[in-house]
Tab-separated table of C-alpha atoms in Angstrom:
chain	number	residue	atom	x	y	z
A	30	MET	CA	5.540	23.200	-101.796
A	31	GLN	CA	3.651	20.630	-99.769
A	32	GLY	CA	4.873	17.055	-99.932
A	33	THR	CA	2.593	14.127	-100.669
A	34	LEU	CA	2.612	11.764	-97.691
A	35	ASP	CA	1.897	8.055	-97.774
A	36	GLY	CA	1.848	6.294	-94.417
A	37	PHE	CA	0.841	2.904	-95.843
A	38	SER	CA	3.156	2.419	-98.812
A	39	TYR	CA	3.255	-1.344	-98.143
A	40	GLY	CA	-0.465	-1.644	-97.592
A	41	ALA	CA	-1.657	-3.399	-94.452
A	42	VAL	CA	1.667	-5.184	-93.857
A	43	THR	CA	3.360	-2.502	-91.759
A	44	PRO	CA	0.378	-1.506	-89.558
A	45	VAL	CA	-0.509	-5.136	-88.837
A	46	ALA	CA	3.110	-6.097	-88.077
A	47	ALA	CA	3.485	-2.982	-85.920
A	48	TYR	CA	0.318	-3.835	-83.979
A	49	VAL	CA	1.495	-7.407	-83.388
A	50	MET	CA	4.809	-6.183	-81.976
A	51	ALA	CA	3.053	-3.693	-79.703
A	52	CYS	CA	0.795	-6.488	-78.403
A	53	LEU	CA	3.754	-8.851	-77.905
A	54	GLY	CA	5.722	-6.278	-75.940
A	55	GLY	CA	2.676	-5.387	-73.877
A	56	ALA	CA	1.801	-9.020	-73.120
A	57	LEU	CA	5.337	-9.893	-72.031
A	58	GLY	CA	5.640	-6.746	-69.960
A	59	LEU	CA	2.342	-7.319	-68.169
A	60	ARG	CA	3.202	-10.908	-67.318
A	61	CYS	CA	6.646	-9.930	-66.011
A	62	VAL	CA	5.205	-7.185	-63.805
A	63	THR	CA	2.545	-9.588	-62.555
A	64	ARG	CA	5.276	-12.110	-61.742
A	65	SER	CA	7.208	-9.465	-59.798
A	66	LEU	CA	4.215	-8.890	-57.540
A	67	ARG	CA	4.525	-12.511	-56.410
A	68	ASN	CA	8.203	-12.086	-55.611
A	69	ASN	CA	9.211	-9.597	-52.932
A	70	HIS	CA	12.791	-10.772	-52.759
A	71	ALA	CA	15.926	-10.360	-54.833
A	72	TRP	CA	14.334	-11.189	-58.196
A	73	LYS	CA	11.654	-8.473	-58.044
A	74	PRO	CA	13.792	-5.714	-59.667
A	75	GLY	CA	14.816	-8.161	-62.376
A	76	TRP	CA	11.230	-8.986	-63.319
A	77	LEU	CA	10.296	-5.294	-63.317
A	78	ALA	CA	13.286	-4.431	-65.495
A	79	LEU	CA	12.430	-7.232	-67.933
A	80	GLY	CA	8.825	-6.033	-68.072
A	81	ALA	CA	9.854	-2.423	-68.692
A	82	ALA	CA	12.311	-3.419	-71.418
A	83	SER	CA	9.671	-5.618	-73.081
A	84	ILE	CA	7.062	-2.863	-73.159
A	85	GLY	CA	9.606	-0.246	-74.250
A	86	CYS	CA	11.001	-2.441	-77.036
A	87	GLY	CA	7.482	-3.331	-78.153
A	88	ILE	CA	6.480	0.338	-78.413
A	89	TRP	CA	9.692	1.346	-80.194
A	90	THR	CA	9.522	-1.609	-82.597
A	91	MET	CA	5.895	-0.786	-83.351
A	92	HIS	CA	6.828	2.804	-84.171
A	93	PHE	CA	9.649	2.049	-86.571
A	94	ILE	CA	7.932	-0.865	-88.303
A	95	ALA	CA	5.123	1.566	-89.024
A	96	MET	CA	7.671	4.159	-90.180
A	97	ILE	CA	9.015	1.755	-92.822
A	98	GLY	CA	5.695	2.293	-94.581
A	99	PHE	CA	5.965	6.098	-94.351
A	100	GLN	CA	7.071	7.860	-97.518
A	101	VAL	CA	7.135	11.325	-99.062
A	102	GLU	CA	6.654	10.913	-102.777
A	103	GLU	CA	8.759	13.928	-103.742
A	104	SER	CA	11.749	13.207	-101.477
A	105	ARG	CA	13.744	10.294	-100.184
A	106	ILE	CA	13.736	9.778	-96.400
A	107	ARG	CA	16.763	9.063	-94.253
A	108	TYR	CA	17.193	8.703	-90.496
A	109	ASP	CA	19.720	10.076	-88.051
A	110	VAL	CA	21.299	7.140	-86.225
A	111	GLY	CA	21.903	8.926	-82.913
A	112	LEU	CA	18.347	10.189	-82.522
A	113	THR	CA	16.934	6.811	-83.533
A	114	ILE	CA	18.927	5.077	-80.801
A	115	LEU	CA	18.004	7.831	-78.331
A	116	SER	CA	14.308	7.215	-79.006
A	117	LEU	CA	14.752	3.547	-78.037
A	118	ALA	CA	16.566	4.495	-74.824
A	119	VAL	CA	13.852	7.008	-73.927
A	120	ALA	CA	11.132	4.404	-74.483
A	121	ILE	CA	12.761	1.868	-72.161
A	122	VAL	CA	13.788	4.340	-69.442
A	123	VAL	CA	10.470	6.170	-69.102
A	124	VAL	CA	8.463	2.960	-69.159
A	125	GLY	CA	10.863	1.561	-66.566
A	126	LEU	CA	10.284	4.511	-64.245
A	127	GLY	CA	6.537	4.020	-64.440
A	128	VAL	CA	6.737	0.246	-64.011
A	129	PHE	CA	9.052	0.448	-61.001
A	130	ALA	CA	6.847	3.112	-59.420
A	131	VAL	CA	3.681	1.014	-59.523
A	132	GLY	CA	5.628	-2.192	-58.835
A	133	TYR	CA	6.821	-0.859	-55.473
A	134	ARG	CA	4.124	1.688	-54.595
A	135	GLY	CA	1.070	-0.258	-55.764
A	136	ALA	CA	-1.959	0.772	-57.795
A	137	SER	CA	-3.148	3.726	-55.747
A	138	ARG	CA	-4.864	6.465	-57.730
A	139	ARG	CA	-2.086	8.953	-57.094
A	140	ALA	CA	0.658	6.512	-58.067
A	141	LEU	CA	-1.176	5.480	-61.238
A	142	PHE	CA	-1.924	9.067	-62.220
A	143	LEU	CA	1.652	10.255	-61.782
A	144	SER	CA	3.269	7.168	-63.273
A	145	GLY	CA	0.814	6.977	-66.180
A	146	THR	CA	1.214	10.663	-66.991
A	147	PHE	CA	4.994	10.523	-66.885
A	148	THR	CA	5.156	7.278	-68.876
A	149	GLY	CA	2.673	8.568	-71.461
A	150	LEU	CA	4.688	11.733	-71.941
A	151	GLY	CA	7.788	9.598	-72.320
A	152	VAL	CA	6.123	7.416	-74.961
A	153	ALA	CA	5.063	10.556	-76.831
A	154	ALA	CA	8.629	11.864	-76.506
A	155	MET	CA	9.919	8.598	-78.001
A	156	HIS	CA	7.563	9.048	-80.953
A	157	TYR	CA	8.511	12.638	-81.673
A	158	ILE	CA	12.235	12.027	-81.119
A	159	GLY	CA	11.922	9.275	-83.699
A	160	MET	CA	10.190	11.722	-86.012
A	161	ALA	CA	12.953	14.276	-85.404
A	162	ALA	CA	15.421	11.671	-86.705
A	163	ILE	CA	13.873	11.963	-90.185
A	164	ARG	CA	16.052	13.643	-92.766
A	165	LEU	CA	14.489	14.775	-96.043
A	166	ASP	CA	14.642	17.669	-98.473
A	167	GLY	CA	12.108	19.682	-96.517
A	168	SER	CA	10.782	20.288	-93.031
A	169	LEU	CA	8.116	18.621	-90.924
A	170	LYS	CA	5.200	20.640	-89.592
A	171	TYR	CA	2.742	19.536	-86.927
A	172	GLU	CA	-0.868	20.451	-86.218
A	173	ALA	CA	-0.967	21.370	-82.534
A	174	LEU	CA	-4.418	19.959	-81.677
A	175	THR	CA	-3.698	16.586	-83.273
A	176	VAL	CA	-0.355	16.408	-81.464
A	177	ALA	CA	-2.104	17.144	-78.162
A	178	LEU	CA	-4.622	14.387	-78.913
A	179	SER	CA	-1.812	11.902	-79.596
A	180	VAL	CA	-0.145	12.801	-76.288
A	181	LEU	CA	-3.461	12.358	-74.449
A	182	ILE	CA	-3.898	8.929	-76.028
A	183	ALA	CA	-0.353	8.027	-74.945
A	184	VAL	CA	-1.051	9.061	-71.335
A	185	ILE	CA	-4.333	7.128	-71.221
A	186	ALA	CA	-2.713	4.064	-72.788
A	187	ALA	CA	0.217	4.174	-70.356
A	188	THR	CA	-2.053	4.574	-67.331
A	189	ALA	CA	-4.274	1.700	-68.466
A	190	ALA	CA	-1.233	-0.510	-69.079
A	191	LEU	CA	0.229	0.198	-65.632
A	192	TRP	CA	-3.142	-0.433	-63.995
A	193	ALA	CA	-3.457	-3.725	-65.852
A	194	ALA	CA	0.072	-4.704	-64.848
A	195	VAL	CA	-0.672	-4.497	-61.119
A	196	SER	CA	-4.374	-5.404	-61.141
A	197	ILE	CA	-4.816	-8.253	-63.626
A	198	ARG	CA	-3.581	-11.700	-62.641
A	199	GLY	CA	-5.009	-14.262	-65.048
A	200	PHE	CA	-3.203	-15.121	-68.275
A	201	VAL	CA	-6.278	-14.679	-70.477
A	202	ALA	CA	-7.085	-11.326	-68.882
A	203	SER	CA	-3.499	-10.139	-69.423
A	204	LEU	CA	-3.691	-11.240	-73.048
A	205	GLY	CA	-6.865	-9.202	-73.531
A	206	ALA	CA	-5.257	-6.197	-71.859
A	207	SER	CA	-2.246	-6.444	-74.177
A	208	LEU	CA	-4.526	-6.453	-77.234
A	209	VAL	CA	-6.199	-3.277	-75.993
A	210	MET	CA	-2.800	-1.791	-75.230
A	211	GLY	CA	-1.686	-2.558	-78.793
A	212	VAL	CA	-4.695	-0.678	-80.145
A	213	ALA	CA	-3.945	2.317	-77.920
A	214	VAL	CA	-0.249	2.474	-78.812
A	215	SER	CA	-0.967	2.085	-82.526
A	216	GLY	CA	-3.709	4.696	-82.263
A	217	MET	CA	-1.287	7.107	-80.617
A	218	HIS	CA	1.254	6.570	-83.398
A	219	TYR	CA	-1.113	7.061	-86.295
A	220	THR	CA	-2.794	10.016	-84.599
A	221	GLY	CA	0.633	11.620	-84.296
A	222	MET	CA	1.337	10.849	-87.944
A	223	ALA	CA	-1.943	12.481	-88.934
A	224	ALA	CA	-0.584	15.725	-87.467
A	225	VAL	CA	2.399	15.731	-89.853
A	226	SER	CA	2.768	17.769	-93.001
A	227	VAL	CA	5.921	18.267	-95.071
A	228	HIS	CA	7.048	21.516	-96.654
A	229	LEU	CA	9.549	20.695	-99.418
A	230	HIS	CA	12.540	22.876	-100.196
A	231	ASN	CA	12.741	21.813	-103.857
A	232	THR	CA	11.366	19.117	-106.138
A	233	THR	CA	14.555	17.455	-107.319
A	234	GLY	CA	13.947	14.347	-105.264
A	235	GLY	CA	17.160	14.768	-103.256
A	236	THR	CA	17.681	14.529	-99.539
A	237	ALA	CA	18.816	17.179	-97.141
A	238	GLY	CA	21.515	16.362	-94.632
A	239	VAL	CA	22.980	12.936	-93.971
A	240	GLY	CA	21.605	9.711	-92.612
A	241	ASP	CA	20.650	6.163	-93.517
A	242	SER	CA	17.599	5.049	-95.446
A	243	ALA	CA	14.723	3.288	-93.744
A	244	HIS	CA	15.732	-0.094	-95.095
A	245	SER	CA	19.460	0.251	-94.428
A	246	LEU	CA	18.988	1.575	-90.863
A	247	LEU	CA	15.616	0.530	-89.492
A	248	LEU	CA	15.545	-3.081	-90.625
A	249	PRO	CA	18.936	-3.960	-89.047
A	250	MET	CA	18.094	-1.963	-85.912
A	251	LEU	CA	14.814	-3.789	-85.522
A	252	ILE	CA	16.611	-7.121	-85.290
A	253	GLY	CA	17.933	-6.437	-81.775
A	254	PRO	CA	14.609	-5.491	-80.103
A	255	VAL	CA	12.779	-8.293	-81.916
A	256	VAL	CA	15.333	-10.874	-80.764
A	257	PHE	CA	15.078	-9.474	-77.226
A	258	LEU	CA	11.285	-9.858	-77.280
A	259	VAL	CA	11.622	-13.456	-78.485
A	260	LEU	CA	14.066	-14.250	-75.666
A	261	ALA	CA	11.752	-12.571	-73.154
A	262	ALA	CA	8.925	-14.726	-74.486
A	263	VAL	CA	11.046	-17.825	-73.863
A	264	VAL	CA	11.638	-16.709	-70.260
A	265	VAL	CA	7.909	-16.188	-69.801
A	266	MET	CA	6.991	-19.558	-71.304
A	267	PHE	CA	9.458	-21.454	-69.119
A	268	ASP	CA	8.250	-19.881	-65.860
A	269	PRO	CA	5.065	-21.729	-64.849
A	270	LEU	CA	3.843	-18.937	-62.559
A	271	LEU	CA	3.711	-16.563	-65.524
A	272	VAL	CA	1.130	-18.668	-67.368
A	273	LEU	CA	-0.964	-19.912	-64.443
A	274	GLY	CA	-4.403	-18.501	-63.963
A	275	ASP	CA	-5.489	-16.396	-61.013
A	276	SER	CA	-7.381	-19.272	-59.429
A	277	ASP	CA	-4.203	-21.313	-59.147
A	278	TRP	CA	-2.087	-18.381	-57.919
A	279	SER	CA	-4.645	-17.508	-55.263
A	280	ARG	CA	-4.166	-20.763	-53.423
A	281	PRO	CA	-2.107	-20.370	-50.284
A	282	ALA	CA	1.470	-21.458	-50.654
A	283	ALA	CA	1.014	-23.831	-47.737
A	284	ARG	CA	-1.723	-25.681	-49.615
A	285	ARG	CA	0.283	-25.747	-52.846
A	286	ARG	CA	3.294	-27.210	-51.058
A	287	ALA	CA	1.552	-29.358	-48.457
A	288	PRO	CA	3.151	-32.793	-48.239
A	289	ALA	CA	1.126	-35.877	-48.964
A	290	PRO	CA	-0.820	-37.199	-45.921
A	291	PRO	CA	1.065	-39.885	-44.010
A	292	THR	CA	0.011	-43.424	-44.692
A	293	GLU	CA	-0.752	-45.986	-42.001
A	294	PRO	CA	2.444	-47.704	-40.864
A	295	PRO	CA	2.571	-51.302	-41.959
A	296	ALA	CA	1.758	-53.927	-39.400
A	297	HIS	CA	4.857	-55.178	-37.617
A	298	SER	CA	5.888	-58.593	-38.727
A	299	GLY	CA	7.927	-59.470	-35.707
A	300	SER	CA	11.149	-59.074	-37.569
A	301	LEU	CA	14.520	-59.083	-35.911
A	302	PHE	CA	14.754	-55.364	-36.803
A	303	GLU	CA	11.873	-54.259	-34.557
A	304	ALA	CA	12.582	-51.973	-31.666
A	305	PRO	CA	13.382	-53.796	-28.421
A	306	GLY	CA	10.480	-53.982	-26.011
A	307	ASP	CA	7.842	-53.055	-28.659
A	308	THR	CA	5.348	-55.884	-28.209
A	309	SER	CA	2.155	-53.895	-28.600
A	310	ARG	CA	1.532	-55.224	-32.099
A	311	HIS	CA	2.893	-58.763	-31.806
A	312	THR	CA	0.564	-61.479	-32.982
A	313	TYR	CA	1.146	-65.159	-32.235
A	314	SER	CA	-0.300	-68.038	-34.168
A	315	GLN	CA	0.949	-70.768	-31.857
A	316	GLY	CA	0.107	-71.714	-28.366
A	317	PRO	CA	2.460	-71.607	-25.374
A	318	SER	CA	5.894	-72.920	-26.139
A	319	PRO	CA	6.432	-76.415	-24.889
A	320	SER	CA	8.526	-76.940	-21.809
A	321	HIS	CA	12.036	-78.170	-22.380
A	322	LYS	CA	13.381	-81.163	-20.677
A	323	TRP	CA	16.915	-81.035	-19.551
């Protein structure tokens, strides 16, 4: 028996919240990667790692917020804890590999193609590992062509995000790129969900296997990545170079740090503290000193 799927059981709340989290993770990640390009010293790996973790957490949070709205009317849904955590680790690691590759090798076509392909496949793997964590009284089936389309969207989205990370400098431009990235990531998720069908084992409304419900597992698990994204946002907001526009960043460092021009030295007043023998600026208001009589 085929199950009746509902991917929007809470209406527009879950897709909108999921999209916002994808955009937030993308925006923070892009700004951190951009910041790393201006720092070739010890902090560069740190900025790249923060950017990768932000993008990975944003993608993972988007996925599982959207999954809170996913229901099968004839069966309760539970989630395997280990696979759910593994999907988060996969998201961060594969995005990190792509980010570090373009962060150190630049935005050459070959580097972008390889990094974007690998990262996109990793994002797709995160999605389907998360789907494999579902436990219900039935089995999930996938339509091959729709799955392939979702993977292609993931690869394109990852490549575009990595290109934006190393090519876009201005804050407004990065914000626009993160909005597009949010659309792509959300599109990949819902395309993948469109490929799903459920074959139920019985109609008693039970659950097969063990696991935690969406509310008891996903909501507490989402707290950690969301808090991390908020803290990353604080780091971004308190680093001026992360919110400056390209026109300000493009100024040479020498011009940005040039000291103020020296002012004219004040005229010497003939004080007792003047250097001995410096009479070039002495002015006298009296005539020759009178002769002294002994």
